[in-house]
Amino acid sequence: LMIIDQHVAHERILYEKALKRLETDLPFSQQLLFPKTIQLDPGKFQVLKEIDPYLQRLGFDIKFFGKNTIVIDGVSDDIIAGLEEKILMEIIEEYAANQREKKLEEKDNIAKSYSCKTAIKAGDKLSEREMRLLIDQLFATSNPYVCPHGRPIVIKISLDEFDRRFGRTS
């Protein structure tokens, strides 16, 4: 029996996708029908300015205005409509926390922050088709057993383990 954590599986898929996008110079942005204007605190505004070149390669189209104001014109295809602002704020916070606590290299930090915050959540319901697609994409990655943060994605339980737990001996 294999048990797969859907959040960290999706995180691994998105992490590798993000690393590839960071290496290319092709725009992957989906333009928003209604751009979002956001007022940030000065700290988040500064972090966003620092990581904007990376975010552009991941699909974000952000315009900067005076006094800590931004407009999100486009986002990556991985971001659920309506969650653009929330996910961007979470990426900024995760990136800043990783920078303070883990001292990650910039590209790795942005890829980890992006993948963590855009991945499906542990309690999200997936259709059987979505589950199969997730598993296919996971096993097409370079390391399908460990998430970008080092946590296991797959837990295997052997038949011998089942037998032992049910008090059966061979």
CSV table of N, CA and C in Angstrom, one decimal:
chain,number,residue,atom,x,y,z
A,1,LEU,N,0.9,-1.2,0.0
A,1,LEU,CA,0.0,0.0,0.0
A,1,LEU,C,0.9,1.2,0.0
A,2,MET,N,0.6,2.2,-0.9
A,2,MET,CA,1.3,3.4,-0.9
A,2,MET,C,0.4,4.5,-0.6
A,3,ILE,N,0.7,5.4,0.4
A,3,ILE,CA,-0.1,6.5,0.7
A,3,ILE,C,0.7,7.8,0.3
A,4,ILE,N,0.0,8.7,-0.4
A,4,ILE,CA,0.7,9.8,-1.0
A,4,ILE,C,0.1,11.1,-0.4
A,5,ASP,N,0.9,12.0,0.2
A,5,ASP,CA,0.4,13.3,0.7
A,5,ASP,C,0.2,14.2,-0.5
A,6,GLN,N,-1.0,14.5,-0.8
A,6,GLN,CA,-1.3,15.3,-2.0
A,6,GLN,C,-0.6,16.7,-2.0
A,7,HIS,N,-0.6,17.3,-0.8
A,7,HIS,CA,0.0,18.7,-0.8
A,7,HIS,C,1.5,18.6,-1.1
A,8,VAL,N,2.3,17.8,-0.5
A,8,VAL,CA,3.7,17.7,-0.7
A,8,VAL,C,4.0,17.1,-2.1
A,9,ALA,N,3.2,16.3,-2.6
A,9,ALA,CA,3.3,15.7,-3.9
A,9,ALA,C,3.2,16.9,-4.9
A,10,HIS,N,2.2,17.7,-4.8
A,10,HIS,CA,2.0,18.8,-5.7
A,10,HIS,C,3.1,19.8,-5.5
A,11,GLU,N,3.5,20.0,-4.3
A,11,GLU,CA,4.6,20.9,-4.0
A,11,GLU,C,5.9,20.5,-4.8
A,12,ARG,N,6.2,19.2,-4.8
A,12,ARG,CA,7.4,18.7,-5.5
A,12,ARG,C,7.2,19.0,-7.0
A,13,ILE,N,6.0,18.7,-7.6
A,13,ILE,CA,5.8,19.0,-9.0
A,13,ILE,C,6.0,20.5,-9.3
A,14,LEU,N,5.4,21.3,-8.5
A,14,LEU,CA,5.5,22.8,-8.7
A,14,LEU,C,6.9,23.3,-8.5
A,15,TYR,N,7.6,22.7,-7.6
A,15,TYR,CA,9.0,23.2,-7.3
A,15,TYR,C,9.9,22.9,-8.5
A,16,GLU,N,9.8,21.7,-9.1
A,16,GLU,CA,10.6,21.5,-10.3
A,16,GLU,C,10.1,22.3,-11.5
A,17,LYS,N,8.8,22.5,-11.6
A,17,LYS,CA,8.3,23.4,-12.7
A,17,LYS,C,8.8,24.8,-12.5
A,18,ALA,N,8.8,25.3,-11.2
A,18,ALA,CA,9.3,26.6,-10.9
A,18,ALA,C,10.8,26.8,-11.3
A,19,LEU,N,11.6,25.8,-10.9
A,19,LEU,CA,13.0,25.8,-11.2
A,19,LEU,C,13.3,25.9,-12.7
A,20,LYS,N,12.5,25.2,-13.5
A,20,LYS,CA,12.6,25.2,-15.0
A,20,LYS,C,12.2,26.6,-15.5
A,21,ARG,N,11.1,27.1,-15.0
A,21,ARG,CA,10.7,28.5,-15.4
A,21,ARG,C,11.7,29.6,-15.0
A,22,LEU,N,12.3,29.4,-13.9
A,22,LEU,CA,13.3,30.4,-13.5
A,22,LEU,C,14.6,30.4,-14.4
A,23,GLU,N,14.8,29.3,-15.1
A,23,GLU,CA,15.9,29.2,-16.0
A,23,GLU,C,15.6,29.7,-17.4
A,24,THR,N,14.3,29.9,-17.7
A,24,THR,CA,13.9,30.3,-19.0
A,24,THR,C,13.6,31.8,-19.0
A,25,ASP,N,13.4,32.4,-20.1
A,25,ASP,CA,13.0,33.8,-20.2
A,25,ASP,C,11.7,34.0,-20.9
A,26,LEU,N,10.9,32.9,-20.9
A,26,LEU,CA,9.6,33.0,-21.6
A,26,LEU,C,8.5,33.4,-20.6
A,27,PRO,N,7.6,34.3,-21.0
A,27,PRO,CA,6.5,34.7,-20.1
A,27,PRO,C,5.5,33.6,-20.0
A,28,PHE,N,5.0,33.3,-18.8
A,28,PHE,CA,4.0,32.3,-18.5
A,28,PHE,C,2.8,32.9,-17.9
A,29,SER,N,2.6,34.2,-18.0
A,29,SER,CA,1.6,34.9,-17.3
A,29,SER,C,0.2,34.8,-17.9
A,30,GLN,N,-0.8,34.7,-17.1
A,30,GLN,CA,-2.2,34.7,-17.5
A,30,GLN,C,-2.8,36.1,-17.0
A,31,GLN,N,-3.2,36.9,-18.0
A,31,GLN,CA,-3.6,38.3,-17.6
A,31,GLN,C,-4.9,38.2,-16.9
A,32,LEU,N,-5.1,39.0,-15.8
A,32,LEU,CA,-6.3,39.1,-15.1
A,32,LEU,C,-7.3,40.0,-15.8
A,33,LEU,N,-8.5,39.6,-15.8
A,33,LEU,CA,-9.6,40.4,-16.4
A,33,LEU,C,-9.8,41.7,-15.6
A,34,PHE,N,-9.7,41.6,-14.2
A,34,PHE,CA,-9.8,42.7,-13.4
A,34,PHE,C,-8.5,42.8,-12.5
A,35,PRO,N,-7.5,43.6,-12.9
A,35,PRO,CA,-6.3,43.7,-12.1
A,35,PRO,C,-6.6,44.1,-10.7
A,36,LYS,N,-5.7,43.6,-9.8
A,36,LYS,CA,-5.9,43.8,-8.3
A,36,LYS,C,-4.9,44.9,-7.8
A,37,THR,N,-5.4,45.9,-7.2
A,37,THR,CA,-4.5,47.0,-6.6
A,37,THR,C,-4.4,46.6,-5.1
A,38,ILE,N,-3.1,46.6,-4.7
A,38,ILE,CA,-2.9,46.3,-3.3
A,38,ILE,C,-1.9,47.3,-2.6
A,39,GLN,N,-2.2,47.6,-1.4
A,39,GLN,CA,-1.4,48.5,-0.6
A,39,GLN,C,-0.6,47.6,0.4
A,40,LEU,N,0.7,47.6,0.3
A,40,LEU,CA,1.6,46.8,1.1
A,40,LEU,C,2.2,47.6,2.2
A,41,ASP,N,2.7,46.9,3.3
A,41,ASP,CA,3.5,47.6,4.3
A,41,ASP,C,4.9,47.7,3.7
A,42,PRO,N,5.7,48.7,4.1
A,42,PRO,CA,7.0,48.9,3.5
A,42,PRO,C,7.9,47.7,3.4
A,43,GLY,N,7.9,46.9,4.5
A,43,GLY,CA,8.8,45.7,4.5
A,43,GLY,C,8.4,44.7,3.3
A,44,LYS,N,7.1,44.4,3.2
A,44,LYS,CA,6.7,43.5,2.2
A,44,LYS,C,6.9,44.1,0.8
A,45,PHE,N,6.7,45.4,0.7
A,45,PHE,CA,6.9,46.1,-0.6
A,45,PHE,C,8.4,45.9,-1.0
A,46,GLN,N,9.3,46.1,-0.1
A,46,GLN,CA,10.7,46.0,-0.4
A,46,GLN,C,11.1,44.6,-0.8
A,47,VAL,N,10.6,43.6,-0.1
A,47,VAL,CA,10.8,42.2,-0.4
A,47,VAL,C,10.3,41.9,-1.8
A,48,LEU,N,9.1,42.3,-2.1
A,48,LEU,CA,8.5,42.1,-3.4
A,48,LEU,C,9.3,42.7,-4.5
A,49,LYS,N,9.9,43.9,-4.3
A,49,LYS,CA,10.7,44.5,-5.3
A,49,LYS,C,12.0,43.7,-5.5
A,50,GLU,N,12.5,43.1,-4.5
A,50,GLU,CA,13.7,42.3,-4.6
A,50,GLU,C,13.4,41.0,-5.4
A,51,ILE,N,12.3,40.4,-5.2
A,51,ILE,CA,12.0,39.1,-5.8
A,51,ILE,C,11.2,39.2,-7.1
A,52,ASP,N,10.8,40.4,-7.5
A,52,ASP,CA,10.0,40.6,-8.7
A,52,ASP,C,10.6,40.0,-9.9
A,53,PRO,N,11.9,40.1,-10.2
A,53,PRO,CA,12.4,39.4,-11.4
A,53,PRO,C,12.1,37.9,-11.5
A,54,TYR,N,12.2,37.3,-10.3
A,54,TYR,CA,11.9,35.8,-10.2
A,54,TYR,C,10.4,35.6,-10.4
A,55,LEU,N,9.6,36.4,-9.7
A,55,LEU,CA,8.2,36.3,-9.8
A,55,LEU,C,7.7,36.4,-11.3
A,56,GLN,N,8.3,37.3,-12.0
A,56,GLN,CA,8.0,37.5,-13.4
A,56,GLN,C,8.2,36.3,-14.2
A,57,ARG,N,9.3,35.6,-14.0
A,57,ARG,CA,9.6,34.3,-14.7
A,57,ARG,C,8.6,33.2,-14.3
A,58,LEU,N,8.0,33.4,-13.1
A,58,LEU,CA,7.0,32.4,-12.6
A,58,LEU,C,5.6,32.7,-13.1
A,59,GLY,N,5.4,33.9,-13.7
A,59,GLY,CA,4.1,34.2,-14.3
A,59,GLY,C,3.4,35.4,-13.7
A,60,PHE,N,4.0,36.0,-12.7
A,60,PHE,CA,3.4,37.2,-12.1
A,60,PHE,C,3.7,38.4,-13.0
A,61,ASP,N,2.7,39.3,-13.2
A,61,ASP,CA,2.9,40.5,-13.9
A,61,ASP,C,2.4,41.6,-12.9
A,62,ILE,N,3.4,42.2,-12.3
A,62,ILE,CA,3.2,43.2,-11.2
A,62,ILE,C,3.7,44.6,-11.6
A,63,LYS,N,2.9,45.6,-11.4
A,63,LYS,CA,3.4,47.0,-11.6
A,63,LYS,C,3.5,47.6,-10.2
A,64,PHE,N,4.6,48.4,-10.1
A,64,PHE,CA,4.9,49.1,-8.8
A,64,PHE,C,4.5,50.6,-9.0
A,65,PHE,N,3.9,51.1,-7.9
A,65,PHE,CA,3.5,52.5,-7.9
A,65,PHE,C,4.1,53.1,-6.6
A,66,GLY,N,4.1,54.4,-6.5
A,66,GLY,CA,4.6,55.0,-5.3
A,66,GLY,C,3.9,54.6,-4.0
A,67,LYS,N,4.5,54.9,-2.9
A,67,LYS,CA,3.9,54.7,-1.6
A,67,LYS,C,3.4,53.2,-1.4
A,68,ASN,N,4.2,52.2,-1.7
A,68,ASN,CA,4.0,50.8,-1.4
A,68,ASN,C,2.7,50.2,-2.0
A,69,THR,N,2.3,50.7,-3.2
A,69,THR,CA,1.2,50.2,-3.9
A,69,THR,C,1.6,49.4,-5.1
A,70,ILE,N,0.9,48.3,-5.3
A,70,ILE,CA,1.2,47.5,-6.5
A,70,ILE,C,-0.1,47.2,-7.2
A,71,VAL,N,0.0,46.8,-8.5
A,71,VAL,CA,-1.2,46.3,-9.2
A,71,VAL,C,-0.7,44.9,-9.8
A,72,ILE,N,-1.5,43.9,-9.5
A,72,ILE,CA,-1.3,42.6,-10.1
A,72,ILE,C,-2.1,42.5,-11.4
A,73,ASP,N,-1.4,42.5,-12.5
A,73,ASP,CA,-2.0,42.4,-13.8
A,73,ASP,C,-2.1,41.0,-14.4
A,74,GLY,N,-1.2,40.1,-13.9
A,74,GLY,CA,-1.3,38.7,-14.4
A,74,GLY,C,-0.6,37.8,-13.4
A,75,VAL,N,-0.9,36.5,-13.5
A,75,VAL,CA,-0.4,35.5,-12.5
A,75,VAL,C,-0.1,34.2,-13.3
A,76,SER,N,0.6,33.3,-12.6
A,76,SER,CA,0.9,32.0,-13.1
A,76,SER,C,-0.4,31.2,-13.3
A,77,ASP,N,-0.3,30.2,-14.2
A,77,ASP,CA,-1.5,29.4,-14.4
A,77,ASP,C,-1.7,28.4,-13.2
A,78,ASP,N,-0.8,28.4,-12.3
A,78,ASP,CA,-0.9,27.5,-11.1
A,78,ASP,C,-1.8,28.1,-10.0
A,79,ILE,N,-2.1,29.4,-10.2
A,79,ILE,CA,-2.8,30.1,-9.1
A,79,ILE,C,-4.3,30.1,-9.4
A,80,ILE,N,-5.1,29.7,-8.4
A,80,ILE,CA,-6.5,29.7,-8.5
A,80,ILE,C,-7.1,31.1,-8.5
A,81,ALA,N,-8.0,31.3,-9.5
A,81,ALA,CA,-8.6,32.6,-9.7
A,81,ALA,C,-9.3,33.0,-8.3
A,82,GLY,N,-9.0,34.3,-8.0
A,82,GLY,CA,-9.6,34.9,-6.8
A,82,GLY,C,-8.6,34.8,-5.6
A,83,LEU,N,-7.6,34.0,-5.7
A,83,LEU,CA,-6.6,33.9,-4.6
A,83,LEU,C,-5.3,34.6,-4.9
A,84,GLU,N,-5.2,35.4,-6.0
A,84,GLU,CA,-4.0,36.0,-6.4
A,84,GLU,C,-3.3,36.8,-5.3
A,85,GLU,N,-4.1,37.7,-4.7
A,85,GLU,CA,-3.5,38.5,-3.6
A,85,GLU,C,-3.0,37.7,-2.4
A,86,LYS,N,-3.9,36.8,-2.0
A,86,LYS,CA,-3.6,35.9,-0.8
A,86,LYS,C,-2.3,35.1,-1.1
A,87,ILE,N,-2.2,34.5,-2.2
A,87,ILE,CA,-1.0,33.7,-2.5
A,87,ILE,C,0.2,34.5,-2.7
A,88,LEU,N,0.1,35.7,-3.3
A,88,LEU,CA,1.3,36.6,-3.4
A,88,LEU,C,1.8,37.0,-2.0
A,89,MET,N,0.9,37.3,-1.1
A,89,MET,CA,1.3,37.7,0.2
A,89,MET,C,2.0,36.6,1.0
A,90,GLU,N,1.4,35.3,0.8
A,90,GLU,CA,2.0,34.2,1.4
A,90,GLU,C,3.4,33.9,0.9
A,91,ILE,N,3.6,34.0,-0.4
A,91,ILE,CA,4.9,33.8,-1.0
A,91,ILE,C,5.9,34.8,-0.5
A,92,ILE,N,5.5,36.1,-0.4
A,92,ILE,CA,6.4,37.1,0.2
A,92,ILE,C,6.8,36.7,1.6
A,93,GLU,N,5.8,36.3,2.4
A,93,GLU,CA,6.1,36.0,3.8
A,93,GLU,C,6.9,34.8,4.0
A,94,GLU,N,6.6,33.7,3.2
A,94,GLU,CA,7.4,32.5,3.2
A,94,GLU,C,8.9,32.8,2.7
A,95,TYR,N,9.0,33.6,1.7
A,95,TYR,CA,10.4,33.9,1.2
A,95,TYR,C,11.2,34.6,2.3
A,96,ALA,N,10.5,35.6,2.9
A,96,ALA,CA,11.2,36.4,3.9
A,96,ALA,C,11.6,35.5,5.1
A,97,ALA,N,10.7,34.6,5.5
A,97,ALA,CA,11.0,33.7,6.7
A,97,ALA,C,12.1,32.8,6.3
A,98,ASN,N,12.1,32.2,5.1
A,98,ASN,CA,13.2,31.3,4.7
A,98,ASN,C,14.5,32.1,4.6
A,99,GLN,N,14.5,33.3,4.2
A,99,GLN,CA,15.7,34.1,4.1
A,99,GLN,C,16.3,34.4,5.5
A,100,ARG,N,15.4,34.7,6.5
A,100,ARG,CA,15.9,34.9,7.8
A,100,ARG,C,16.4,33.6,8.5
A,101,GLU,N,15.6,32.6,8.4
A,101,GLU,CA,15.8,31.3,9.2
A,101,GLU,C,16.7,30.3,8.5
A,102,LYS,N,16.6,30.2,7.2
A,102,LYS,CA,17.3,29.1,6.5
A,102,LYS,C,18.4,29.5,5.6
A,103,LYS,N,18.5,30.8,5.3
A,103,LYS,CA,19.6,31.3,4.5
A,103,LYS,C,19.7,30.6,3.2
A,104,LEU,N,18.5,30.4,2.5
A,104,LEU,CA,18.5,29.6,1.2
A,104,LEU,C,19.1,30.5,0.1
A,105,GLU,N,19.6,29.9,-0.9
A,105,GLU,CA,20.0,30.6,-2.1
A,105,GLU,C,18.7,31.2,-2.7
A,106,GLU,N,18.7,32.4,-3.3
A,106,GLU,CA,17.5,33.1,-3.8
A,106,GLU,C,16.6,32.3,-4.7
A,107,LYS,N,17.2,31.7,-5.7
A,107,LYS,CA,16.3,30.9,-6.7
A,107,LYS,C,15.7,29.7,-6.0
A,108,ASP,N,16.4,29.0,-5.2
A,108,ASP,CA,15.8,27.9,-4.4
A,108,ASP,C,14.7,28.4,-3.5
A,109,ASN,N,15.0,29.5,-2.8
A,109,ASN,CA,14.0,30.1,-1.9
A,109,ASN,C,12.7,30.4,-2.6
A,110,ILE,N,12.8,31.1,-3.7
A,110,ILE,CA,11.6,31.5,-4.4
A,110,ILE,C,10.9,30.3,-5.0
A,111,ALA,N,11.6,29.3,-5.5
A,111,ALA,CA,10.9,28.1,-6.0
A,111,ALA,C,10.2,27.4,-4.8
A,112,LYS,N,10.8,27.3,-3.7
A,112,LYS,CA,10.2,26.6,-2.5
A,112,LYS,C,9.0,27.4,-2.0
A,113,SER,N,9.2,28.7,-1.9
A,113,SER,CA,8.1,29.6,-1.4
A,113,SER,C,6.9,29.5,-2.4
A,114,TYR,N,7.2,29.6,-3.7
A,114,TYR,CA,6.1,29.5,-4.7
A,114,TYR,C,5.4,28.2,-4.7
A,115,SER,N,6.2,27.1,-4.6
A,115,SER,CA,5.5,25.8,-4.7
A,115,SER,C,4.7,25.4,-3.5
A,116,CYS,N,5.2,25.9,-2.3
A,116,CYS,CA,4.5,25.6,-1.1
A,116,CYS,C,3.2,26.4,-1.0
A,117,LYS,N,3.2,27.6,-1.5
A,117,LYS,CA,1.9,28.4,-1.3
A,117,LYS,C,1.0,28.2,-2.5
A,118,THR,N,1.4,27.7,-3.6
A,118,THR,CA,0.4,27.5,-4.7
A,118,THR,C,-0.1,26.0,-4.8
A,119,ALA,N,0.5,25.1,-4.0
A,119,ALA,CA,0.2,23.7,-4.1
A,119,ALA,C,-1.2,23.5,-3.5
A,120,ILE,N,-1.9,22.5,-3.9
A,120,ILE,CA,-3.2,22.1,-3.4
A,120,ILE,C,-3.0,21.8,-1.9
A,121,LYS,N,-4.0,22.0,-1.1
A,121,LYS,CA,-3.9,21.8,0.4
A,121,LYS,C,-4.2,20.4,0.7
A,122,ALA,N,-3.8,19.9,1.9
A,122,ALA,CA,-4.0,18.6,2.4
A,122,ALA,C,-5.5,18.1,2.4
A,123,GLY,N,-6.4,19.0,2.7
A,123,GLY,CA,-7.8,18.6,2.8
A,123,GLY,C,-8.6,18.8,1.5
A,124,ASP,N,-8.0,19.4,0.5
A,124,ASP,CA,-8.7,19.6,-0.8
A,124,ASP,C,-9.1,18.3,-1.4
A,125,LYS,N,-10.4,18.3,-1.9
A,125,LYS,CA,-10.9,17.1,-2.5
A,125,LYS,C,-10.5,17.1,-4.0
A,126,LEU,N,-10.0,15.9,-4.4
A,126,LEU,CA,-9.6,15.8,-5.8
A,126,LEU,C,-10.5,14.7,-6.4
A,127,SER,N,-10.7,14.8,-7.7
A,127,SER,CA,-11.5,13.8,-8.4
A,127,SER,C,-10.5,12.7,-8.7
A,128,GLU,N,-11.0,11.5,-9.1
A,128,GLU,CA,-10.1,10.4,-9.4
A,128,GLU,C,-9.1,10.8,-10.6
A,129,ARG,N,-9.7,11.5,-11.6
A,129,ARG,CA,-8.8,12.0,-12.7
A,129,ARG,C,-7.7,12.9,-12.2
A,130,GLU,N,-8.0,13.8,-11.3
A,130,GLU,CA,-7.0,14.7,-10.7
A,130,GLU,C,-6.0,13.9,-9.9
A,131,MET,N,-6.4,12.9,-9.2
A,131,MET,CA,-5.5,12.1,-8.4
A,131,MET,C,-4.5,11.4,-9.3
A,132,ARG,N,-5.0,10.8,-10.4
A,132,ARG,CA,-4.2,10.1,-11.3
A,132,ARG,C,-3.2,11.0,-12.0
A,133,LEU,N,-3.6,12.2,-12.4
A,133,LEU,CA,-2.8,13.2,-13.0
A,133,LEU,C,-1.7,13.6,-12.0
A,134,LEU,N,-2.0,13.8,-10.8
A,134,LEU,CA,-1.0,14.2,-9.8
A,134,LEU,C,0.0,13.1,-9.6
A,135,ILE,N,-0.4,11.8,-9.6
A,135,ILE,CA,0.5,10.7,-9.4
A,135,ILE,C,1.4,10.6,-10.6
A,136,ASP,N,0.9,10.7,-11.8
A,136,ASP,CA,1.7,10.7,-13.1
A,136,ASP,C,2.7,11.8,-13.1
A,137,GLN,N,2.3,13.0,-12.7
A,137,GLN,CA,3.2,14.2,-12.7
A,137,GLN,C,4.3,14.0,-11.6
A,138,LEU,N,3.9,13.4,-10.4
A,138,LEU,CA,4.8,13.2,-9.4
A,138,LEU,C,5.9,12.3,-9.8
A,139,PHE,N,5.5,11.2,-10.4
A,139,PHE,CA,6.6,10.2,-10.7
A,139,PHE,C,7.3,10.5,-12.0
A,140,ALA,N,7.0,11.7,-12.6
A,140,ALA,CA,7.8,12.2,-13.7
A,140,ALA,C,8.8,13.2,-13.2
A,141,THR,N,8.8,13.5,-11.9
A,141,THR,CA,9.8,14.4,-11.3
A,141,THR,C,11.1,13.7,-11.0
A,142,SER,N,12.1,14.5,-10.7
A,142,SER,CA,13.5,13.9,-10.5
A,142,SER,C,13.5,13.2,-9.1
A,143,ASN,N,12.7,13.6,-8.2
A,143,ASN,CA,12.7,13.0,-6.8
A,143,ASN,C,11.3,12.9,-6.3
A,144,PRO,N,10.6,11.9,-6.7
A,144,PRO,CA,9.2,11.8,-6.3
A,144,PRO,C,8.9,11.3,-4.8
A,145,TYR,N,9.9,11.1,-4.1
A,145,TYR,CA,9.7,10.6,-2.7
A,145,TYR,C,9.9,11.6,-1.6
A,146,VAL,N,10.5,12.8,-1.9
A,146,VAL,CA,10.7,13.8,-0.9
A,146,VAL,C,10.3,15.2,-1.4
A,147,CYS,N,9.6,15.9,-0.6
A,147,CYS,CA,9.2,17.3,-1.0
A,147,CYS,C,10.4,18.2,-1.0
A,148,PRO,N,10.3,19.4,-1.5
A,148,PRO,CA,11.5,20.3,-1.5
A,148,PRO,C,12.0,20.7,-0.1
A,149,HIS,N,11.2,20.5,0.9
A,149,HIS,CA,11.6,20.8,2.3
A,149,HIS,C,12.2,19.6,3.0
A,150,GLY,N,12.2,18.4,2.3
A,150,GLY,CA,12.8,17.2,2.8
A,150,GLY,C,11.8,16.3,3.5
A,151,ARG,N,10.5,16.6,3.5
A,151,ARG,CA,9.5,15.7,4.1
A,151,ARG,C,9.1,14.6,3.1
A,152,PRO,N,8.8,13.4,3.6
A,152,PRO,CA,8.4,12.3,2.7
A,152,PRO,C,7.1,12.6,2.0
A,153,ILE,N,7.0,12.2,0.8
A,153,ILE,CA,5.7,12.3,0.0
A,153,ILE,C,4.9,11.0,0.0
A,154,VAL,N,5.7,9.9,0.0
A,154,VAL,CA,5.0,8.6,-0.1
A,154,VAL,C,5.4,7.8,1.1
A,155,ILE,N,4.4,7.1,1.6
A,155,ILE,CA,4.7,6.1,2.7
A,155,ILE,C,4.2,4.8,2.2
A,156,LYS,N,5.1,3.8,2.3
A,156,LYS,CA,4.8,2.5,1.8
A,156,LYS,C,4.6,1.5,3.0
A,157,ILE,N,3.5,0.7,2.9
A,157,ILE,CA,3.3,-0.3,3.9
A,157,ILE,C,3.2,-1.6,3.2
A,158,SER,N,4.1,-2.5,3.6
A,158,SER,CA,4.2,-3.8,2.9
A,158,SER,C,3.1,-4.8,3.4
A,159,LEU,N,2.9,-5.8,2.7
A,159,LEU,CA,1.9,-6.9,3.1
A,159,LEU,C,2.4,-7.5,4.4
A,160,ASP,N,3.7,-7.7,4.6
A,160,ASP,CA,4.3,-8.3,5.8
A,160,ASP,C,3.9,-7.4,7.0
A,161,GLU,N,4.0,-6.1,6.8
A,161,GLU,CA,3.6,-5.1,7.9
A,161,GLU,C,2.1,-5.2,8.2
A,162,PHE,N,1.3,-5.4,7.2
A,162,PHE,CA,-0.2,-5.6,7.5
A,162,PHE,C,-0.4,-6.9,8.3
A,163,ASP,N,0.3,-8.0,7.8
A,163,ASP,CA,0.1,-9.2,8.5
A,163,ASP,C,0.6,-9.1,10.0
A,164,ARG,N,1.7,-8.4,10.2
A,164,ARG,CA,2.2,-8.2,11.6
A,164,ARG,C,1.2,-7.4,12.4
A,165,ARG,N,0.7,-6.4,11.9
A,165,ARG,CA,-0.3,-5.6,12.6
A,165,ARG,C,-1.6,-6.3,12.9
A,166,PHE,N,-2.0,-7.2,12.1
A,166,PHE,CA,-3.2,-8.0,12.3
A,166,PHE,C,-2.9,-9.3,13.1
A,167,GLY,N,-1.7,-9.4,13.6
A,167,GLY,CA,-1.3,-10.6,14.4
A,167,GLY,C,-1.1,-11.8,13.6
A,168,ARG,N,-1.0,-11.7,12.3
A,168,ARG,CA,-0.7,-12.9,11.5
A,168,ARG,C,0.8,-13.2,11.4
A,169,THR,N,1.2,-14.4,11.5
A,169,THR,CA,2.6,-14.8,11.3
A,169,THR,C,2.7,-15.8,10.3
A,170,SER,N,3.7,-15.8,9.5
A,170,SER,CA,3.9,-16.7,8.4
A,170,SER,C,4.6,-18.0,8.8
